[in-house]
Structures are given as C-alpha cells and as structure tokens.
XYZ file of C-alpha atoms in Angstrom:
783
model
C 91.785 117.378 93.378
C 95.331 116.829 92.148
C 97.698 115.366 94.704
C 101.477 115.715 94.628
C 102.905 113.337 97.207
C 106.527 114.321 96.651
C 105.698 117.904 97.619
C 103.612 116.629 100.494
C 106.497 114.626 101.930
C 108.760 117.663 101.723
C 106.113 119.583 103.652
C 105.780 116.814 106.226
C 109.517 116.753 106.848
C 109.638 120.515 107.287
C 106.631 120.610 109.619
C 107.660 117.725 111.822
C 111.428 118.001 111.872
C 111.711 120.386 114.789
C 109.837 118.346 117.352
C 108.934 114.799 118.228
C 106.345 113.545 115.734
C 103.152 112.703 117.567
C 105.160 112.281 120.780
C 105.619 108.531 120.206
C 105.709 106.644 123.452
C 105.452 103.095 124.657
C 102.411 102.313 126.829
C 102.999 102.352 130.572
C 102.573 98.732 131.618
C 104.024 99.339 135.059
C 101.788 102.062 136.473
C 99.211 102.913 133.784
C 95.638 101.658 133.463
C 96.842 98.681 131.400
C 99.163 97.440 134.133
C 98.042 94.058 135.417
C 95.872 93.338 132.387
C 96.388 90.582 129.837
C 97.514 93.287 127.401
C 100.712 93.762 129.374
C 101.166 90.111 130.333
C 104.129 88.856 128.326
C 103.221 85.271 129.273
C 100.023 85.526 127.201
C 100.125 85.034 123.442
C 100.183 88.124 121.191
C 96.754 87.117 119.893
C 95.305 86.988 123.411
C 96.874 90.297 124.347
C 95.544 92.083 121.268
C 92.058 90.642 121.760
C 92.013 91.860 125.359
C 93.055 95.365 124.313
C 90.230 95.580 121.786
C 87.743 94.355 124.414
C 88.776 97.221 126.689
C 87.919 99.845 124.047
C 84.510 101.375 123.600
C 83.161 101.917 120.103
C 84.215 105.578 119.970
C 87.774 104.625 120.823
C 87.749 101.836 118.278
C 86.615 104.123 115.480
C 89.334 106.664 116.272
C 92.127 104.115 115.836
C 91.439 102.839 112.328
C 93.516 105.403 110.431
C 97.246 106.078 110.274
C 97.057 108.921 112.810
C 95.454 106.775 115.510
C 94.329 108.767 118.534
C 94.785 106.023 121.104
C 92.503 105.819 124.155
C 93.667 107.801 127.165
C 90.933 106.266 129.321
C 92.689 102.885 129.185
C 96.266 104.198 128.856
C 96.674 103.544 125.118
C 98.891 106.230 123.554
C 98.265 107.767 120.153
C 100.200 106.150 117.324
C 101.258 107.279 113.848
C 101.458 104.343 111.437
C 103.076 106.313 108.601
C 106.844 105.865 108.909
C 109.223 105.578 105.937
C 112.612 103.905 105.498
C 113.142 102.984 101.836
C 116.937 103.337 101.918
C 117.393 104.829 105.364
C 115.125 106.541 107.889
C 113.034 108.965 105.842
C 110.854 112.009 106.338
C 107.219 111.098 107.041
C 104.475 112.001 109.526
C 105.771 109.456 112.026
C 109.488 110.224 111.680
C 111.004 113.365 113.174
C 114.501 114.704 112.567
C 115.929 117.226 114.991
C 116.961 120.135 112.744
C 118.126 122.199 115.710
C 121.168 119.955 116.111
C 122.397 116.622 117.386
C 121.162 114.139 118.423
C 118.792 112.659 115.820
C 119.502 115.348 113.265
C 120.265 112.781 110.552
C 120.359 109.084 109.638
C 122.474 107.095 107.216
C 121.235 107.494 103.637
C 122.159 104.488 101.544
C 121.928 104.188 97.784
C 118.333 103.966 96.643
C 116.770 100.584 95.926
C 117.463 100.458 92.190
C 121.190 101.056 92.731
C 121.451 98.630 95.635
C 119.721 95.999 93.535
C 122.221 96.464 90.712
C 124.895 95.031 93.009
C 123.137 91.628 92.928
C 124.570 91.101 96.392
C 121.974 89.907 98.892
C 124.446 89.821 101.770
C 124.958 93.545 101.186
C 121.192 94.113 101.228
C 120.873 92.237 104.527
C 123.670 94.283 106.105
C 122.108 97.551 104.938
C 118.670 96.562 106.229
C 120.187 95.606 109.577
C 121.698 99.079 109.911
C 118.432 100.738 108.862
C 116.454 98.806 111.469
C 119.068 99.553 114.141
C 118.887 103.265 113.392
C 115.095 102.995 113.302
C 115.124 101.539 116.804
C 117.278 104.425 117.989
C 114.706 106.886 116.614
C 111.873 104.816 118.113
C 113.455 104.752 121.560
C 113.867 108.526 121.404
C 110.185 108.952 120.552
C 110.989 110.029 116.996
C 109.479 107.176 114.965
C 106.925 104.416 115.174
C 107.546 100.678 115.115
C 106.284 100.061 111.589
C 107.856 101.281 108.323
C 106.285 101.408 104.866
C 109.116 99.752 103.009
C 110.023 98.020 100.664
C 108.462 98.907 97.307
C 108.426 95.546 95.508
C 106.372 96.337 92.388
C 108.250 95.114 89.297
C 109.647 97.953 87.166
C 108.235 96.796 83.838
C 107.944 100.109 81.952
C 110.837 102.597 81.825
C 108.455 105.567 82.005
C 107.173 104.739 85.499
C 108.137 107.543 87.858
C 108.684 105.349 90.921
C 110.766 102.617 89.334
C 113.892 103.805 91.126
C 112.263 102.834 94.437
C 112.153 99.186 93.327
C 114.762 96.437 92.890
C 114.144 96.343 89.120
C 112.164 94.444 86.516
C 112.820 90.780 87.281
C 110.742 88.844 89.854
C 113.563 86.448 90.785
C 115.889 89.368 91.488
C 113.204 91.190 93.461
C 112.427 88.093 95.541
C 116.072 87.663 96.496
C 116.417 91.331 97.375
C 113.220 91.288 99.421
C 114.127 88.125 101.294
C 117.433 89.641 102.396
C 115.981 93.068 103.152
C 113.120 91.783 105.293
C 115.457 89.530 107.258
C 117.571 92.558 108.140
C 114.654 94.855 108.887
C 112.494 92.539 110.973
C 115.258 90.445 112.528
C 115.128 86.840 113.695
C 114.142 87.339 117.349
C 110.753 86.603 118.971
C 110.243 90.387 119.109
C 110.268 92.018 115.688
C 112.990 94.597 115.316
C 110.643 96.727 113.189
C 107.503 95.939 111.213
C 108.199 96.127 107.484
C 105.478 96.780 104.900
C 105.654 95.404 101.364
C 103.974 97.745 98.901
C 101.984 98.311 96.697
C 99.702 95.286 96.390
C 99.223 94.839 93.439
C 99.902 95.597 89.740
C 100.843 99.189 90.509
C 103.240 100.954 88.124
C 101.559 104.094 86.816
C 101.522 107.588 88.321
C 100.113 110.144 85.912
C 100.180 109.567 82.188
C 98.135 111.246 79.464
C 95.244 112.080 81.730
C 95.205 108.706 83.539
C 96.279 108.668 87.171
C 97.054 105.986 89.704
C 93.945 107.106 91.583
C 91.597 105.983 88.797
C 93.616 103.485 86.743
C 92.149 100.024 86.249
C 94.972 97.560 85.631
C 93.659 94.803 83.380
C 95.864 91.804 84.088
C 95.502 88.167 83.077
C 95.789 85.445 85.701
C 98.919 84.282 83.908
C 100.699 87.643 84.145
C 99.421 88.280 87.664
C 100.776 84.973 88.954
C 103.958 84.971 86.898
C 105.069 88.579 87.126
C 103.173 90.968 89.385
C 102.679 88.780 92.472
C 105.884 86.744 93.071
C 107.543 89.541 95.106
C 104.473 89.698 97.353
C 104.446 85.921 97.635
C 108.001 86.174 98.954
C 106.927 88.875 101.400
C 103.809 87.132 102.693
C 104.134 83.397 102.297
C 107.880 82.934 102.610
C 109.214 85.872 104.655
C 106.006 86.407 106.661
C 106.361 90.178 106.587
C 104.466 92.047 109.290
C 102.436 94.282 106.999
C 101.396 94.849 103.392
C 100.068 97.993 101.721
C 97.259 97.770 99.159
C 97.616 100.023 96.141
C 95.717 102.898 94.539
C 94.828 101.198 91.291
C 91.988 98.844 90.539
C 92.739 95.322 89.417
C 90.349 94.029 86.791
C 87.602 96.400 87.892
C 87.963 96.317 91.689
C 90.074 98.779 93.708
C 92.967 96.855 95.235
C 92.032 97.999 98.749
C 88.514 96.611 98.242
C 89.579 93.347 96.621
C 88.719 90.230 98.613
C 90.363 88.288 95.789
C 93.719 89.928 96.472
C 93.497 90.301 100.236
C 91.563 87.207 101.274
C 91.689 84.604 98.510
C 95.364 85.034 97.612
C 97.114 86.835 100.441
C 95.557 85.306 103.525
C 94.057 82.025 102.359
C 96.360 80.863 99.563
C 99.623 82.203 100.942
C 98.670 81.569 104.567
C 99.526 85.084 105.661
C 97.692 84.638 108.920
C 100.329 83.167 111.204
C 100.979 86.457 113.012
C 97.508 87.926 112.384
C 99.275 90.341 110.025
C 97.725 93.638 108.956
C 97.093 95.570 105.741
C 97.315 99.329 105.371
C 95.920 101.304 102.489
C 98.027 103.622 100.401
C 97.356 107.229 101.290
C 93.788 108.284 100.473
C 93.258 105.097 98.450
C 89.902 104.542 100.147
C 88.568 107.945 99.110
C 89.578 107.007 95.556
C 86.700 104.507 95.569
C 84.387 107.505 95.054
C 82.823 108.572 91.720
C 85.588 111.110 91.029
C 88.055 108.240 90.587
C 87.180 104.512 90.555
C 83.437 105.062 90.941
C 83.277 101.933 93.069
C 81.486 103.546 96.039
C 79.083 106.466 96.039
C 79.712 107.900 99.515
C 82.679 108.133 101.895
C 80.847 105.855 104.329
C 80.337 103.229 101.639
C 83.995 103.530 100.638
C 85.201 103.021 104.205
C 82.914 100.021 104.663
C 84.123 98.462 101.399
C 87.785 98.823 102.342
C 87.613 97.498 105.895
C 85.176 94.706 105.068
C 87.396 93.463 102.230
C 90.385 93.211 104.549
C 92.092 96.609 104.756
C 92.895 97.155 108.440
C 94.069 100.756 108.601
C 93.734 103.658 106.201
C 96.378 106.257 105.458
C 94.970 109.760 105.268
C 96.787 112.761 103.820
C 96.107 115.893 105.885
C 94.253 118.511 103.919
C 92.756 116.187 101.335
C 89.107 115.652 102.343
C 86.884 113.740 102.398
C 88.590 111.787 105.144
C 87.783 108.153 105.813
C 84.222 108.066 107.122
C 84.483 105.124 109.493
C 81.998 106.725 111.872
C 79.422 107.105 109.119
C 80.048 103.555 107.931
C 79.409 102.229 111.428
C 76.416 104.457 112.131
C 74.816 103.467 108.822
C 75.385 99.779 109.705
C 77.585 99.364 106.647
C 80.550 98.408 108.823
C 80.103 95.903 111.620
C 81.800 96.076 114.988
C 83.112 92.555 114.350
C 84.994 93.832 111.277
C 86.301 96.810 113.248
C 87.504 94.492 116.005
C 89.224 92.241 113.474
C 91.169 95.163 112.059
C 92.200 96.459 115.478
C 93.284 93.014 116.673
C 95.518 92.678 113.639
C 97.013 96.140 114.045
C 97.771 95.890 117.733
C 98.980 92.327 117.523
C 101.521 93.660 115.048
C 102.689 96.202 117.628
C 102.660 93.603 120.388
C 104.933 91.392 118.312
C 107.298 94.362 118.072
C 107.371 94.718 121.860
C 105.044 97.720 122.142
C 103.495 96.643 125.450
C 106.623 94.964 126.847
C 109.040 96.195 129.517
C 112.413 97.392 128.156
C 114.182 94.522 129.873
C 112.552 92.030 127.529
C 114.429 93.206 124.432
C 117.884 94.604 123.731
C 116.261 96.661 120.956
C 114.912 99.039 123.626
C 118.445 100.121 124.545
C 119.604 101.147 121.066
C 120.383 104.863 121.031
C 121.934 107.760 119.136
C 125.530 106.393 119.267
C 124.398 103.586 116.960
C 123.253 105.995 114.241
C 125.648 106.650 111.346
C 128.515 104.710 112.844
C 131.792 104.412 110.905
C 130.602 100.965 109.826
C 127.350 102.448 108.524
C 129.252 105.126 106.628
C 131.449 102.510 104.977
C 128.373 100.478 104.101
C 126.712 103.534 102.527
C 129.741 104.012 100.308
C 129.737 100.335 99.423
C 125.999 100.398 98.630
C 126.739 102.942 95.907
C 130.018 101.533 94.605
C 128.786 97.941 94.260
C 125.713 99.101 92.357
C 127.392 101.390 89.837
C 127.286 99.837 86.369
C 129.928 100.367 83.691
C 127.947 100.697 80.475
C 130.741 101.661 78.067
C 134.539 101.843 78.266
C 136.915 102.391 75.370
C 139.855 101.508 77.607
C 140.133 104.890 79.332
C 138.988 103.582 82.704
C 140.375 103.018 85.257
C 142.062 106.370 85.033
C 144.866 107.775 87.122
C 144.052 111.387 87.895
C 147.397 112.152 89.507
C 148.772 115.352 88.033
C 145.680 115.889 85.873
C 143.017 118.553 86.075
C 139.351 117.651 85.898
C 136.201 119.432 84.740
C 133.171 118.477 86.829
C 130.232 119.413 84.633
C 126.520 118.754 85.019
C 123.513 119.268 87.229
C 124.744 117.075 90.093
C 128.491 117.708 89.879
C 128.389 119.841 93.022
C 124.937 119.080 94.404
C 124.076 116.382 96.885
C 120.309 116.205 97.263
C 119.831 114.685 93.813
C 121.940 111.681 94.799
C 119.345 110.521 97.335
C 116.325 109.992 95.092
C 112.861 109.532 96.545
C 111.772 108.709 100.108
C 114.881 110.069 101.744
C 115.710 111.404 105.149
C 118.389 113.856 106.209
C 121.863 112.363 105.708
C 124.837 113.269 107.893
C 126.664 114.671 104.857
C 126.757 114.718 101.082
C 129.934 113.375 99.586
C 129.379 114.920 96.189
C 131.594 114.547 93.128
C 133.165 117.891 94.030
C 133.848 116.663 97.576
C 135.480 113.523 96.173
C 137.687 115.614 93.907
C 138.736 117.700 96.893
C 139.629 114.574 98.861
C 141.876 113.495 96.002
C 143.546 116.938 95.984
C 142.640 117.362 92.337
C 142.769 120.566 90.392
C 139.202 120.864 89.202
C 136.777 123.229 87.521
C 133.029 123.094 87.969
C 130.047 124.083 85.875
C 126.410 123.221 86.210
C 124.279 121.848 83.391
C 120.683 121.473 82.284
C 118.292 118.871 83.613
C 115.009 118.572 81.704
C 115.388 121.624 79.488
C 115.155 121.484 75.724
C 117.620 123.140 73.364
C 115.413 126.170 72.834
C 115.441 127.135 76.498
C 116.636 130.702 76.827
C 119.173 129.890 79.541
C 120.867 127.193 77.472
C 123.661 129.481 76.361
C 124.627 130.233 79.961
C 125.351 126.684 80.998
C 126.882 125.800 77.625
C 129.410 128.625 77.813
C 130.307 127.873 81.429
C 130.629 124.147 80.793
C 132.829 124.615 77.751
C 135.005 127.089 79.631
C 135.525 124.638 82.493
C 136.201 121.775 80.097
C 138.682 123.836 78.069
C 140.878 124.309 81.162
C 140.845 120.619 82.179
C 142.604 117.468 81.026
C 139.615 115.189 81.762
C 135.881 115.932 81.461
C 133.471 114.211 83.836
C 129.851 114.928 82.922
C 127.346 114.320 85.730
C 123.967 114.165 84.010
C 120.975 111.912 83.517
C 117.593 112.246 85.166
C 116.539 113.190 88.664
C 113.324 113.557 90.662
C 112.270 116.579 88.596
C 111.999 114.252 85.585
C 110.714 110.995 87.086
C 109.279 110.627 90.580
C 106.168 109.778 92.541
C 103.186 111.350 90.738
C 105.408 112.019 87.693
C 105.784 109.496 84.877
C 108.021 110.180 81.897
C 106.783 110.718 78.379
C 110.206 110.269 76.796
C 113.119 108.030 77.727
C 115.635 109.761 75.453
C 118.425 111.898 76.869
C 117.014 115.371 77.617
C 117.667 117.502 74.551
C 119.778 120.168 76.212
C 121.927 117.601 78.019
C 122.631 115.681 74.838
C 123.459 118.910 72.996
C 125.899 119.883 75.737
C 127.511 116.431 75.776
C 127.982 116.602 72.013
C 129.716 119.985 72.350
C 131.970 118.646 75.108
C 132.799 115.655 72.918
C 134.166 117.928 70.179
C 136.963 119.106 72.487
C 138.863 115.842 71.849
C 139.476 115.264 75.534
C 138.708 112.135 77.533
C 134.990 112.369 78.369
C 133.245 110.196 80.945
C 129.464 110.329 81.362
C 128.024 109.503 84.789
C 124.249 108.984 84.679
C 122.021 109.724 87.635
C 118.482 108.381 87.989
C 116.583 106.212 85.547
C 117.711 104.679 82.294
C 117.791 106.835 79.174
C 118.532 105.687 75.636
C 122.325 105.771 75.440
C 122.448 104.954 71.716
C 123.959 108.310 70.629
C 126.610 108.159 73.349
C 127.476 104.523 72.772
C 128.038 105.399 69.105
C 130.014 108.580 69.813
C 133.719 107.741 69.648
C 134.542 110.866 71.603
C 132.577 109.591 74.615
C 135.164 107.445 76.358
C 133.063 105.779 79.045
C 129.580 105.725 80.559
C 128.752 104.881 84.172
C 125.209 104.510 85.528
C 124.924 105.414 89.202
C 121.159 105.420 89.720
C 120.617 107.241 93.025
C 123.824 106.524 94.965
C 122.983 108.122 98.321
C 125.072 110.167 100.748
C 128.431 108.910 99.428
C 127.593 108.869 95.740
C 130.328 111.243 94.612
C 133.028 109.301 96.433
C 131.741 106.026 94.991
C 131.887 107.405 91.441
C 135.442 108.714 91.807
C 136.498 105.438 93.409
C 135.222 103.618 90.319
C 136.796 106.067 87.850
C 140.209 105.886 89.514
C 140.097 102.114 89.950
C 140.095 102.142 93.739
C 136.940 100.075 93.323
C 136.415 97.899 90.271
C 132.910 98.062 88.746
C 130.842 94.885 88.831
C 127.225 96.074 88.980
C 124.652 94.823 86.502
C 121.617 96.603 85.099
C 118.515 95.465 87.035
C 116.358 96.743 84.160
C 116.341 96.766 80.376
C 117.576 99.913 78.659
C 115.009 100.497 75.919
C 115.365 102.570 72.739
C 113.602 105.925 72.835
C 111.096 104.712 70.219
C 109.770 102.074 72.622
C 107.448 104.591 74.226
C 105.633 104.966 70.903
C 105.181 101.218 70.526
C 103.252 100.387 73.706
C 101.117 102.515 76.037
C 102.128 102.788 79.671
C 98.699 101.396 80.578
C 99.335 98.061 78.804
C 99.843 95.448 81.521
C 100.478 92.375 79.347
C 104.070 91.151 79.190
C 104.037 88.932 76.123
C 104.370 90.468 72.656
C 101.150 91.021 70.722
C 100.055 92.795 67.569
C 99.885 95.956 69.685
C 102.998 95.513 71.829
C 106.611 94.427 71.226
C 106.664 92.797 74.667
C 108.038 93.865 78.017
C 111.205 93.104 79.986
C 114.142 91.060 78.793
C 112.034 87.886 78.852
C 109.835 89.057 75.973
C 111.612 92.012 74.337
C 114.775 91.440 72.341
C 115.691 94.834 70.863
C 117.232 96.558 73.871
C 119.909 99.221 73.703
C 121.571 97.502 76.649
C 120.105 94.323 78.119
C 119.019 93.486 81.642
C 122.161 92.205 83.371
C 124.585 94.255 81.272
C 127.703 95.397 83.088
C 131.352 95.721 82.013
C 134.499 95.195 84.070
C 138.064 96.489 84.236
C 139.334 92.981 83.716
C 138.338 89.878 81.760
C 136.633 86.780 83.111
C 135.920 83.252 82.064
C 133.164 81.395 83.848
C 131.928 77.824 83.675
C 129.164 75.814 85.234
C 130.154 72.951 87.486
C 128.344 69.635 87.301
C 124.712 69.114 88.234
C 124.354 66.553 91.063
C 122.554 63.936 88.951
C 123.792 60.690 87.354
C 124.723 61.485 83.754
C 125.365 59.585 80.547
C 128.361 61.341 78.974
C 127.106 60.643 75.454
C 123.586 62.015 75.933
C 121.726 64.991 77.376
C 121.246 64.613 81.101
C 117.733 63.269 81.709
C 116.016 63.897 85.042
C 112.573 62.463 85.896
C 110.297 65.160 87.324
C 108.944 62.724 89.900
C 112.439 62.163 91.277
C 112.760 65.864 92.027
C 109.552 65.936 94.029
C 110.126 62.695 95.911
C 113.304 63.626 97.737
C 112.986 63.727 101.530
C 113.850 67.434 101.560
C 111.164 68.262 99.011
C 108.534 66.137 100.725
C 109.228 68.063 103.914
C 108.708 71.377 102.122
C 105.258 72.941 102.399
C 105.575 74.584 99.017
C 106.975 72.440 96.169
C 108.107 75.508 94.220
C 110.677 76.124 96.972
C 112.196 72.649 96.584
C 115.826 72.791 95.558
C 116.580 71.541 92.068
C 120.325 71.830 92.506
C 123.080 73.818 94.128
C 125.038 74.549 90.985
C 128.630 75.764 91.258
C 129.945 78.436 88.895
C 133.709 78.771 88.635
C 134.881 82.281 87.730
C 138.470 83.004 86.692
C 139.942 86.475 86.444
C 142.011 86.220 83.260
C 143.311 89.780 83.421
C 146.698 90.756 84.791
C 146.062 93.929 86.771
C 142.688 94.313 88.449
C 141.061 92.478 91.318
C 137.321 92.555 90.775
C 133.968 91.208 91.864
C 131.868 89.274 89.375
C 128.111 88.733 89.322
C 127.122 85.298 88.024
C 123.735 85.367 86.300
C 122.134 82.074 85.272
C 119.241 82.049 82.808
C 117.165 79.221 81.423
C 115.764 79.026 77.901
C 113.824 76.396 75.981
C 110.553 75.448 74.353
C 108.679 73.871 77.239
C 105.365 74.865 78.721
C 102.780 77.037 76.987
C 103.762 79.159 73.994
C 104.923 81.792 73.412
C 108.245 80.904 74.978
C 110.275 83.549 76.796
C 113.627 84.462 75.300
C 115.231 83.484 78.602
C 114.462 83.704 82.310
C 116.745 84.499 85.240
C 116.789 81.523 87.592
C 119.669 82.305 89.967
C 122.436 84.801 90.676
C 125.331 85.368 93.053
C 128.127 87.883 93.496
C 131.667 86.587 93.909
C 133.921 89.071 95.681
C 137.535 90.119 95.118
C 138.742 87.687 92.462
C 142.416 88.490 92.004
C 144.118 88.242 88.593
C 144.906 84.660 87.719
C 142.693 83.213 90.450
C 139.315 81.504 90.459
C 136.326 82.155 92.671
C 133.250 79.993 93.012
C 129.591 80.905 93.387
C 126.904 78.472 94.448
C 123.693 79.085 92.527
C 120.589 77.818 94.288
C 118.143 76.694 91.582
C 114.633 75.949 92.805
C 111.868 74.060 91.046
C 109.817 77.236 91.101
C 112.476 79.110 89.161
C 112.397 76.431 86.451
C 108.601 76.309 86.308
C 106.395 78.078 83.769
C 102.972 79.558 84.465
C 99.946 78.393 82.483
C 97.025 80.559 81.391
C 95.176 79.938 84.647
C 98.167 81.157 86.658
C 99.282 77.742 87.911
C 103.025 77.212 88.322
C 103.868 74.026 86.432
C 107.088 72.064 86.082
C 107.057 70.902 82.461
C 109.014 68.165 80.708
C 111.380 69.375 78.013
C 114.949 70.322 77.189
C 116.261 73.144 79.374
C 119.273 75.215 78.377
C 121.149 76.992 81.166
C 122.952 80.136 80.026
C 125.691 81.901 81.975
C 125.820 85.695 81.752
C 124.200 88.030 79.209
C 127.012 87.988 76.684
C 126.460 86.670 73.166
C 127.419 83.886 73.122
C 127.061 83.174 76.865
C 130.162 82.340 78.838
C 128.882 78.792 79.276
C 125.866 76.633 78.453
C 124.434 73.457 79.908
C 121.614 71.221 78.695
C 119.401 68.918 80.702
C 116.035 67.335 80.039
C 113.161 66.937 82.475
C 111.103 63.869 81.686
C 107.670 62.579 82.633
C 104.346 64.341 83.028
C 103.864 68.009 83.940
C 103.412 68.620 87.673
C 101.592 71.611 89.137
C 103.728 73.119 91.881
C 101.232 75.791 92.886
C 97.527 76.065 92.030
C 96.652 79.724 91.582
C 93.345 80.888 93.092
C 90.850 81.733 90.385
C 88.845 84.965 90.489
C 85.083 84.720 90.854
C 83.350 83.720 87.659
C 86.334 81.874 86.184
C-alpha cells in the first residue's frame, strides 16, 4: 500500500493538536509502585536502574513496550510513552508532540530556517545556539506533558543527488560540513550536563537518499554501495553522531544496504555502530524508521516471509524499538515472534534496557529537584532572543547567486511588486517537519514594516506553460509589475515539488515560472529573483541580462520574508554559501537516482563537487556586497623558504596530543589562520572561509578537491581584517582506500582558499614517509 508520510504528519498534527499527546508524564518515584526501588534510586547507575525496571516487568508488559507507542505497565507504575517526537528546525508536529490550538500556552514554538538554509551559513556557533533554544523549548513542552524526552532529529544523510525529495532536511552534500553541523547541533540539543537535556536521534542509518522514483521506492530500494563510498561518504556523519558526539539514539533506514534491510543489518548496527565506533558507553538505542520492519516482507524487500519473522530479524539484529504508522497494517508482530520462539526474551530485555536507560539518562525517573531542566516552562518559548535567532538563521543562510550591481537596493520612495507563489504566503517558508510558528513574517509583512508601496500577485508553482490557469497569474503578475519600480519574484520549489515521499524528475525551473520570469524581464525594470526550496538550474536566469540579481533562501522559517528584505536593502549583508552543487538540468539524464557510486564512470559523470566539475554554480558559491582578499597564515612547522614544506607523517602521529587521542583521524594537523580583509569602502560583511585540499595522493581517481575546514568570520568592516582559525585534522587530509580504510598518504598537498578561480590563496606542503592507516574499516562478511 502506498504511504504518504507528509500527509500523515499533517493528519497527526491535526488530530493531536487539541489535547495532550498520550498524556506524557514522568513516573511517580515518590508515591508510586516504583518508589523505593533501584529504578528510582539516583545513587544507582543508569545501567543498574534500567536493568531493575526490566526485571520488574512480566513478558506481556515487555512485549507491549517495544514500539513507538509504548503502553507502559500500570501494575508497576510505568507510564505509557510515545517515542515519536520531531524537532528538525523547531518543535514539530508528530504523535508525541501536541500544540494547543485553542490558544496560549503551548500554541506554537519557534520555527527556525530549515536545515539546508542553516547549513548554508557555515556558522557552527549559530547552529549550537539554535539547537540550545530548540532543546529549551522542547523541555518546556515536555514539562507541560506535551512532548516526550527523545526527538528524531537530525537528518544527516548526505544530499548527493539534487532530485532527492528530503535533501532540504539535511546540511548538504559534503561530509565535513555535515559533521561540523551535527557536532554543534547535538551539543546544543543534548547539553553537557549529567542529565541529557533531550535525546537526539541521528537518521537515517544508512545510505538513504531516495523516496519514490520511476517505480522504485525507499521501502524496497537496495542501495548497492562499495566499502570505499560507504566509509568515505555515507557514514562519516553517523561516525560523528555515534563515536564522537555519543548521540543518545540512531534511526535505521528503510532501504536495504547491499541486500540486507538496514534495520536487519548486524553489519551496520553491531559491527560498525556498536563495536567499531564504540557506541555502547550509554547503552544507546536504535529506533526503526516508521514501518521499516514491515518492509522486510515479500511486498518490499522480501527479506522475511511473515510479520513475526520480520520483527524477530529487526530486534535480533539490534533494532530496539519500532515505529509504527497507525492505519498501516500489518503492525510489528513482536508477540508472534516471541510465541514462535523466533525472538528470545534475552533480546527483548536488551532492547528494553537500552530504551529505558536512555530515558533514565534524561532524568525520566528523577525528582524535579535533580535538574533545572524540569523547571523550564512556557515563558521560555519564543523569547525575543529566540525570535532574533530565527531571523538570523534565515539571513545568515541566504546565498547571493547573482548580482549585476543592483543590490543592496534602497527602497525608499520606490514602489515594489511582490510576485510569486510565496510572496504573501508563510507556510511554504517552513519546509518539512515543521511545527506551528508564532507568526509568519512573509515578504508582504516585511514590505509593510518598511512602509513600502507594494503590489502583490501570486504565481505558478509546478505548472507547465499549457496549464489553463496560466493566463490568470500572468496577467495579474504583469499588472502588478507594471505599476511598480522594482520587481521581486518569489519563486522556486516548495514541498509540492520535492518532499518526503516525493523525488523530483526534473531540476530545471518549472516551465510556467520561467515563462513568467521571462515576461517580467521584458519590462526593463530591476528584477530580483528569490528562490525558495531546492536548487534549480539557474542557467537561463544567470544569462538573462534583465534579471538583476538572484537570491537563494532555501526554507527560511518563520522570519523568512524579513530576512530576504533585510538582505535586499543591505540591512544584512549576504555571506551564505551553497551547501550543495547546482547541477545543469541535463544531469538528471546522465545518471539514475539509484546510482550510489560517487566517482565518475562510463555510466556516470560523478557526484558532488569532489567528482563532478561541470556545475552551473559550485558547492560553496556565494557572492557579497563588498570585495575581500584572504590569505593563509603560516603552518606551524619548520620550513625551508626555498623548498616545499616537508612534514614526516610519523611526526604528526607521535605528538603527545595525538598519542593521547583514541582516534588518530581526530588528531590535529594544524590550526591554520586565515586573514580576511574587506577591501570595499561601504559594506560591513561576514565572510565564510572555505579551505579545500587537492593533489594526486592516495588511490586514483583523485578528487577534484575536498573541503577540509571552514569558519565564518563576522562583521568585517571596510578596510579592516578579520581572522579565522581553521582546524585541520589528519582525518580531513586522509583518503579512503578500496577497503574503506582511512589512510594518511605521502604526497604533495595543495591547500586552496575559497571556490573562486583562481582561489584567493594557495599553499603547498608535502607529507613524507610511508602511508599510515588512521582507521581500519570493518569488512562485511565474505570480504
């Protein structure tokens, strides 16, 4: 049966918004049946407390607590618990989250820019601050009984193909960028206290980036991935989550990996996740994506023949709880699996210990006095500081793609035409996995705040030029534009074009939108295009001399309209960078969406900026309102001024700091300064320093270049210099061999600054000696 999860989430929000979802409550450790037991004894370890809880359950109670809508056990005072809570870019509608639509309090939560736009800021301090607000607001909802303690965020799958419908939920296409984003986000979500602020969940593990394409769905897709690509590209964000950030939870994905459903893969969940990455310190737990276990059946993966067999396969392999979508039978047959002796009580106990230890570590069985988190309430939701941060999350991520000198533009005394499908609408600005924001500061709202004379007209979204209604919007748009001095066109894609369960077939501008833009361009008035959503091929607009400027806003959240007008007027200077490659429209005919390989082959031109060199606009592209020069400082190694700097590999690994590091790939190569000078005379601006490495070292083919570090320098005034410190690790410099091992190779390395041609600065150094393996990748069975 076809599933549409976007529609389902809308339904969930509507059904649960008027009351407290599942009546979330903390267990009564003062007067309930658990009082006086080890479960409620804060002096005992979380592991001991969870084990005691599981011992108190009978088998019927155990079996009823293995899915997302856990029933609890009233006999022992264990409340029911809903594990499905969402918070991708703010508290979001989901079975476990309840908004109060009848009025304040808890009628809304701050809605930040979606992940793809936040990532474009390349500002990890911003990501940390946003995540801290999200977790604070989450705790307010939790304390009011309107959310659970765990949240299924972030989505860390690399966005390798522009057609993928869920790419806007991710931080982009580059693993180094995603790892930095994730590190900052998880620190803000989970906090640094003994009690977790909330439990975050990194998803979807692993190699998931297809929804529904040409008859292939995520529910039956088998991702064929080499060990090299798996280790190098698809898994580094999860390594950051599990090994380095020690996230509380991970979600296994719908797809199969090399013939085995991800949620039944002991290779993924045991060999790599728990054993290799050591993701066992907090007895962490794994949840399945929703109905992923039933996808084991013959109608999809054909991995299991019965629901009982499917349940046994998932739990035995290491999945600890299963998400079930109401109304989509067959449900997870844990009872049948146990009764048929396919699922042992020891495996059931293991899963429950992991799940409840996670809640214990978030203070579930603790008295309120033990954590300040228990006293966070409604006054800490959507504070003025949160509102300012929401605006900043959009403004910092907006990318200036084209500018003929029109921007920044003073609108004083000028009239403006606001044309396009999101010129007056707010919901589109949120993107996927969104909650109810306190307001929508749309482009029209922003124009009102500036006291502008403006004219509005809607526009097409996905329509083609033959659509019968095309004449209606064309006439209205041209009429509005004819009365105005400036035309602002708010177009691009939205969730009706690319979303969960909806991949794109084309990445060109929608026909009707492009036709309308071309008509507006003939009016010989300043024309600024503001793109919502995913990347489209901007070639015709970049070449059109009557298109003055192009801004990409992604999904800018509750304050998106204000952020756009702030950029256009120069109140905020643009400094965002594309976190993805903008491909030509023909790219979709050159490689199928199902192709997982990254390197170019006879059948593929390659994927991402590392392997594809014919982009419309490259990863990292972003213009400014001023000019910059930027130079690398010196590397902290003795140098011969007449020769390329030579650095023995052994010297890098033998430093005291590196020897003390458990994982050599995390050893610091250098803290490299970048000095950035604003050479303009009018505009103070941020600047994102991007450092890439290129060279012929390691196994061929060689990537064009690879991002190794980045940093955002704030508020560089004209004529002044700011400095960024780029933290280059050995892992960032390493290459991955065919077996998936991360290896530091000898050779000449060229550091490149920025994406311009030529780069703003270059630096050469040579690593000498023998190759050193920094990380041995676990090999799948039979290899």
